[in-house]
Amino acid sequence: SRIRSDDVLIVNSYATRQKVFDAYGRDSAVVFPPVVINSPNSKEINLSPNFSRYFLHVGRVRGYKGLDFLLEAFNSDLFKLIMVGEHTEKYNTDSILGLGFVESAELRWLYEGAEALVALSYL
């Protein structure tokens, strides 16, 4: 199918907005995914008390996604990071907890409790 000049383009991030512009020369509206707080479908994970306050990173571990920067940024006792996704279970220190894959209900609980979501793409 073809994008018509009167079509409204909607994307879910500023990065995707830029990709659409680069590919089609068209601007698009950014509509972020909905956020649900304290869902009844959450399933608590038993975390160490050291991780009662944490930042969350969700995604595959890839060098081009700023992994080295992320690991360095959380290489202190000031902030804690929980990593979820493929191969993240390899990263466990005093300040980083890699959980690997988790159930959807557990991920929902992690999102709800996080101080913020850390999402890196290009550095």
Short mmCIF file of C-alpha atoms in Angstrom, two decimals:
data_model
loop_
_atom_site.label_atom_id
_atom_site.label_comp_id
_atom_site.label_asym_id
_atom_site.label_seq_id
_atom_site.Cartn_x
_atom_site.Cartn_y
_atom_site.Cartn_z
CA SER A 1 0.00 0.00 0.00
CA ARG A 2 1.00 3.59 -0.49
CA ILE A 3 0.94 6.54 1.91
CA ARG A 4 -1.40 9.19 0.56
CA SER A 5 -0.75 12.88 1.11
CA ASP A 6 -3.90 13.25 3.23
CA ASP A 7 -3.08 10.25 5.48
CA VAL A 8 -2.33 11.03 9.11
CA LEU A 9 0.78 9.21 10.30
CA ILE A 10 0.96 8.15 13.94
CA VAL A 11 4.07 6.71 15.61
CA ASN A 12 4.94 5.70 19.17
CA SER A 13 8.30 7.48 19.65
CA TYR A 14 10.38 10.41 18.49
CA ALA A 15 12.96 8.00 17.03
CA THR A 16 10.28 6.37 14.86
CA ARG A 17 9.01 9.82 13.91
CA GLN A 18 12.48 10.64 12.57
CA LYS A 19 12.67 7.35 10.66
CA VAL A 20 9.30 8.04 9.03
CA PHE A 21 10.47 11.52 8.08
CA ASP A 22 13.74 10.18 6.64
CA ALA A 23 11.94 7.49 4.63
CA TYR A 24 8.87 9.40 3.44
CA GLY A 25 9.62 13.08 3.98
CA ARG A 26 6.45 13.29 6.11
CA ASP A 27 5.91 14.44 9.65
CA SER A 28 3.96 12.24 12.03
CA ALA A 29 2.18 12.60 15.35
CA VAL A 30 3.77 10.93 18.37
CA VAL A 31 1.31 9.07 20.59
CA PHE A 32 3.02 7.27 23.44
CA PRO A 33 1.76 3.87 24.61
CA PRO A 34 -0.66 4.03 27.56
CA VAL A 35 0.65 3.72 31.09
CA VAL A 36 -1.27 1.68 33.65
CA ILE A 37 -0.36 2.16 37.29
CA ASN A 38 -1.01 -0.58 39.87
CA SER A 39 -2.64 -3.08 37.55
CA PRO A 40 -4.53 -5.94 39.20
CA ASN A 41 -2.72 -8.20 36.71
CA SER A 42 0.71 -7.55 38.23
CA LYS A 43 2.77 -10.29 39.85
CA GLU A 44 5.33 -9.24 42.45
CA ILE A 45 8.92 -10.44 42.20
CA ASN A 46 10.80 -11.09 45.42
CA LEU A 47 13.73 -8.67 45.14
CA SER A 48 16.62 -8.11 47.49
CA PRO A 49 16.06 -5.09 49.80
CA ASN A 50 19.01 -3.47 47.97
CA PHE A 51 16.72 -3.16 44.96
CA SER A 52 13.73 -1.57 46.70
CA ARG A 53 14.34 1.55 44.54
CA TYR A 54 15.55 0.91 41.02
CA PHE A 55 15.70 2.05 37.43
CA LEU A 56 14.53 -0.41 34.78
CA HIS A 57 16.00 -1.37 31.42
CA VAL A 58 13.99 -3.69 29.17
CA GLY A 59 15.40 -5.10 25.96
CA ARG A 60 17.97 -7.31 24.33
CA VAL A 61 21.59 -6.76 25.28
CA ARG A 62 23.31 -5.26 22.26
CA GLY A 63 26.51 -3.18 22.21
CA TYR A 64 25.13 -0.68 19.72
CA LYS A 65 22.29 0.07 22.14
CA GLY A 66 24.69 1.72 24.58
CA LEU A 67 25.29 -1.31 26.81
CA ASP A 68 28.78 -0.21 27.91
CA PHE A 69 27.49 3.25 28.81
CA LEU A 70 24.58 1.74 30.74
CA LEU A 71 26.80 -0.63 32.72
CA GLU A 72 29.25 2.17 33.51
CA ALA A 73 26.47 4.56 34.56
CA PHE A 74 25.14 2.06 37.09
CA ASN A 75 28.54 0.90 38.36
CA SER A 76 28.13 2.52 41.77
CA ASP A 77 26.08 2.18 44.91
CA LEU A 78 24.16 5.40 44.21
CA PHE A 79 21.62 3.89 41.82
CA LYS A 80 20.28 0.41 41.17
CA LEU A 81 19.37 -0.99 37.76
CA ILE A 82 17.21 -4.00 36.96
CA MET A 83 17.68 -5.38 33.46
CA VAL A 84 15.05 -7.56 31.78
CA GLY A 85 15.34 -9.31 28.43
CA GLU A 86 17.47 -11.66 26.40
CA HIS A 87 20.93 -12.31 27.95
CA THR A 88 20.46 -9.79 30.78
CA GLU A 89 20.81 -12.54 33.39
CA LYS A 90 24.60 -12.36 32.80
CA TYR A 91 24.75 -8.95 34.48
CA ASN A 92 24.63 -9.16 38.26
CA THR A 93 26.59 -6.84 40.52
CA ASP A 94 25.86 -4.95 43.72
CA SER A 95 24.07 -2.29 41.67
CA ILE A 96 22.81 -4.23 38.62
CA LEU A 97 20.36 -7.13 38.67
CA GLY A 98 19.82 -8.99 35.40
CA LEU A 99 16.64 -11.08 35.40
CA GLY A 100 16.58 -12.44 31.85
CA PHE A 101 13.06 -13.12 30.63
CA VAL A 102 10.17 -12.59 33.05
CA GLU A 103 6.44 -13.19 32.79
CA SER A 104 4.25 -10.36 31.46
CA ALA A 105 2.65 -9.88 34.89
CA GLU A 106 6.09 -9.64 36.52
CA LEU A 107 7.26 -7.13 33.92
CA ARG A 108 4.15 -5.06 34.61
CA TRP A 109 5.04 -5.06 38.33
CA LEU A 110 8.62 -4.00 37.54
CA TYR A 111 7.38 -1.11 35.38
CA GLU A 112 5.03 0.01 38.15
CA GLY A 113 7.78 0.06 40.77
CA ALA A 114 10.60 1.60 38.75
CA GLU A 115 11.89 5.10 39.41
CA ALA A 116 12.20 5.46 35.63
CA LEU A 117 12.66 3.42 32.48
CA VAL A 118 16.16 3.66 30.98
CA ALA A 119 16.08 3.16 27.21
CA LEU A 120 19.22 3.75 25.18
CA SER A 121 19.50 3.40 21.46
CA TYR A 122 22.36 5.25 19.82
CA LEU A 123 25.23 7.09 21.48
#
